[in-house]
Amino acid sequence: MYRTHTCGELNLRHAGQTVTLAGWVQRSRDLGGMTFIDLRDRYGITQLAFNMETNADLCSQARKLGREYVVQVVGRVIERSSKNSKIPTGDIEIEVQELCLLNESRTPPFTIEDQSDGGDDLRMRYRYLDIRRNPVRQNLEMRHRMAMLVRNYLSDRDFLEIETPMLIKSTPEGARDFVVPSRMNPGEFYALPQSPQQYKQLLMVAGMDRYFQIVRCFRDEDLRADRQPEFTQIDCEMSFAHQEDVLDMFEGLAKHLFTEMKGLQFDSFPRMTWHDAMRLYGSDKPDIRFGMQFVELNEVVKGKGFGLFDAADLVVGICAKGCAEYSRKQLDALTDFVKRPQVGAGGLVYIKYNLDGSFKSSVDKFYTADDLRRVAACFGAAPGDLMLVLCGPAMRTRVQLCALRLEMAQQMGLRTPDVYAPLWVVDFPLLEWDEETQRYYAMHHPFTAPKPEDEPLLADPTRWGDIRANAYDMVINGVEVGGGSIRIHDRTLQNQMFHTLGFSDEQAYAQFGFLMDAFTYGAPPHAGLAFGFDRLCSLFGGVDTIRDFIAFPKNNSGRDVMSGSPSPISQEQLDELQIRLDKKN
Amino acid sequence: MYRTHTCGELNLRHAGQTVTLAGWVQRSRDLGGMTFIDLRDRYGITQLAFNMETNADLCSQARKLGREYVVQVVGRVIERSSKNSKIPTGDIEIEVQELCLLNESRTPPFTIEDQSDGGDDLRMRYRYLDIRRNPVRQNLEMRHRMAMLVRNYLSDRDFLEIETPMLIKSTPEGARDFVVPSRMNPGEFYALPQSPQQYKQLLMVAGMDRYFQIVRCFRDEDLRADRQPEFTQIDCEMSFAHQEDVLDMFEGLAKHLFTEMKGLQFDSFPRMTWHDAMRLYGSDKPDIRFGMQFVELNEVVKGKGFGLFDAADLVVGICAKGCAEYSRKQLDALTDFVKRPQVGAGGLVYIKYNLDGSFKSSVDKFYTADDLRRVAACFGAAPGDLMLVLCGPAMRTRVQLCALRLEMAQQMGLRTPDVYAPLWVVDFPLLEWDEETQRYYAMHHPFTAPKPEDEPLLADPTRWGDIRANAYDMVINGVEVGGGSIRIHDRTLQNQMFHTLGFSDEQAYAQFGFLMDAFTYGAPPHAGLAFGFDRLCSLFGGVDTIRDFIAFPKNNSGRDVMSGSPSPISQEQLDELQIRLDKKN
């Protein structure tokens, strides 16, 4: 090795030893008689000392070293006169005896510091420099550690990591596939997997019992902020498991990660039905780090002459503790917030429960103080609180109020990244009605089993919306980190499901034939779950953007600005693949 | 869980306990009064006993169970009257009290036995049934275990697993890329990585120091037997490492695998230069489980009037110990073997050193017994040995003799799969001349560093073939399981290398610009290695075909016969991608 030690490990116990270090010049301080250089590697920073009096040649060489030059030094570990308690190596420095320049560096386009002066675009273009920065490096180190913990945890519990194919068959159901033209089979294409769903179910049919894989998946979607065309899943499946076994197993995994990564201990994760989550939080992934549950007000506010409320399907609100002092301007801003097209509410009603016990609301015209006191009682509000109320069609209004609830929590400082509130959301609906295409879609996917007690409802199309699935999501801090379901292992039920989803026998067979065939050869009961690994990492990192936890992410146009991909390919390549470009513009 | 125990864990210590098992009906034996069923899961087989006298209903139900039916049983563990010492559960059976049919099965198209009656095609079409067979299941279990060992070994040594992108930029150099049309960037394509080579070098520039990844790679090649379009690499890279450090590290990894998987201990792996490997074995991946090194005979056989030898660039042979008794028919078969187009020799000369000390050869006309005795001395042959000699252009003849050496070893039983002979082949040539295109190609890849002492030869095109690289392969039993090199970290040398390979500055920059740019910002000295993980698994499994170690492999046309991929995609998909089919036939 070019080094005997890393730049992060030397301390007073090494004093007197001669060591060799290699790394990058972080910064250099020229104090006349002495030159100090901070030498950096992945493990830390060590101070190098050069003395103009005792070794003028070497010191002069050191003074020529620019930022990010790569050097190797040999020297003696000595105690520092002015110690730096902020870094583990702060008690010592290296009295350098030999200096070898391993490589030069142009001046980096941004500073390699925890807080860089580089904007996002520049940092992405020079991602290899960005990764030298502590925060990005630590994210990738954390990701590695989490992956190791996950693998060892599951392997210790008889899960086998089995690699499933990346070049698979395209299935139109679901999101859009990335496809790969086959040169050996002209006119035909592979697809890149959106998930190994069918393969992991085949592995259960194959008797493999407990499968997992930390696996790349692909979705050709129009990228919203913080979506990546390729992403990583912790994909899992178990045979002979009931829902309770699956929840136990993966709750155990999550707890293990919390303990090992954060030193946090949890009791059993709370559970909430999808129905309650929507009713109380307007979301299937409620952030329960804080309360502010929805309170439905139809019974107390209707019939008082306020037309909007009277006409509304649902009047529902939240109570923001201690926010009665919100100014007119703040309240206007909240109104603007809910009226933004992304939220889409028509307006916002506020009721201030002032500290003196009086009320001030935007609907004082219609409600007496007594009326408002009854409303406050519904909220359990106390003097000093602010009640915020929306109205309209039930589901839509709940979703709008969810946005407002999160915004208020943000303003109130309740969404602290170092507090973790995990939750299972269970009993998802099996089917979801799509207005546009006027048909039902599988909410999870077409292989999810209905709850046995709800199976009879499949016979009655008017009740399809009421069928609950044995499906579950793990939600942490309002983020869906994982989800899964009990699968259908019975071919008859699977056929019934395909019919419900509007597939003809032929369509179903064309798409899923090999899985349906497999189910006729002794498929065991099975269930599974997949975690979004990028998202899980960002959550443990206390950061909102998954991009910071991916070594080489793509931007919102699906482009890697560093390598310049995607890019045109040669006519020769197109010819070999027997395809032609057919650009519309 | 549907079970309290697996089918592989019960023994006499559990006698008297009531247990629940779930699994597949392996076989059923109806002995009149009793019915026995072997219940199978991933962990083993447990015998279920049904008694017609004590429980006629249950026994009748059991008799209706077909092969591969999935059942759950509750029963008591009892000692067997006739024990089966071949299986861990052979001392006990389950006196069944309850039987629940979980799923039926059609009759499988082949037997689910260690030796199946299913041909390759059938087994691939029903791979989910094939995996139920012990040998295939055990291969996948072994693969999982090896991956875990590799990850923990490397992680313990500060290597970080970092996921690199799958959707990357297409680079014409090297094998053919699979490409992925970008819908968001019409007319442009991603490529699937042939290896993460450039990204791992960027990670070294990024200061990540020690990287690994067990990663899927893709090559759109015309598939020879036992090549897969997607395959898995253990991809590694280290900064601040000399060649010796890299060899040490990964020799350590291989030894760790041998110890943990096979209980085998090794001293240091022997090392051989590429030049010696070619000279002594005619191969850059010699199988050294056995000797039979090449002996060059030019000096002893030339000038005796045998025109073929006299005219040949090289006369070279091997000595097959104890094979002097080979019959005329066997020798003819060997001659046919070397004359096959795949080997391509013009003919084969044999010299039998008979047990009585006499010689019999196919060139007796030209050589006296004394001549042949001198030849035998060169080989160190003893009475009873058979010498086999080829002649022709040096390199071509060595490669032909290599094929013959391996064939003889096969016939002599020297290629036993449970003996392991690892070897480092070092000092590969940097460049390889291609007759067809009349230019040099990088033997390893364009980022491989020449040996420092050979760098000056880059200035002299007539000496390019003599330049040795700091490149190395790990070879086990004649299989190249891994290879790597010291990389060029100096941009000037990298440019010189590109010029040597016939790239203009523009071409080099268009393809590798982002890597070349990165090298100007303080690239550390670095080196790496990649193992072919599928191959490594098959080697440890003692089997030649990698297909047996991949859960869902493709056939030689790159087709997955189980799912029917690749397949046509819809016109709508093509339209969205703005491409058209342009089929030539």
Short mmCIF file of C-alpha atoms in Angstrom, two decimals, chain B residues 5 13 25-26 31-32 54 141 166 210 297 305 397 489 540 563 571:
data_model
loop_
_atom_site.label_atom_id
_atom_site.label_comp_id
_atom_site.label_asym_id
_atom_site.label_seq_id
_atom_site.Cartn_x
_atom_site.Cartn_y
_atom_site.Cartn_z
CA HIS B 5 -41.16 -26.83 12.07
CA ARG B 13 -35.41 -35.41 20.44
CA VAL B 25 -45.95 -34.43 -1.55
CA GLN B 26 -42.71 -35.98 -2.80
CA LEU B 31 -49.08 -50.43 2.07
CA GLY B 32 -52.66 -51.54 2.62
CA THR B 54 -57.16 -46.01 13.48
CA GLU B 141 -28.33 -21.86 -1.77
CA MET B 166 -27.56 0.38 -14.98
CA ARG B 210 -12.23 0.64 -1.50
CA LEU B 297 11.67 -30.37 -29.21
CA GLY B 305 14.73 -35.75 -42.61
CA THR B 397 0.58 -25.00 -32.18
CA HIS B 489 -4.19 7.41 -13.19
CA PHE B 540 -17.23 -24.28 -6.34
CA SER B 563 -41.67 -16.40 -19.81
CA GLN B 571 -47.18 -0.24 -31.67
#
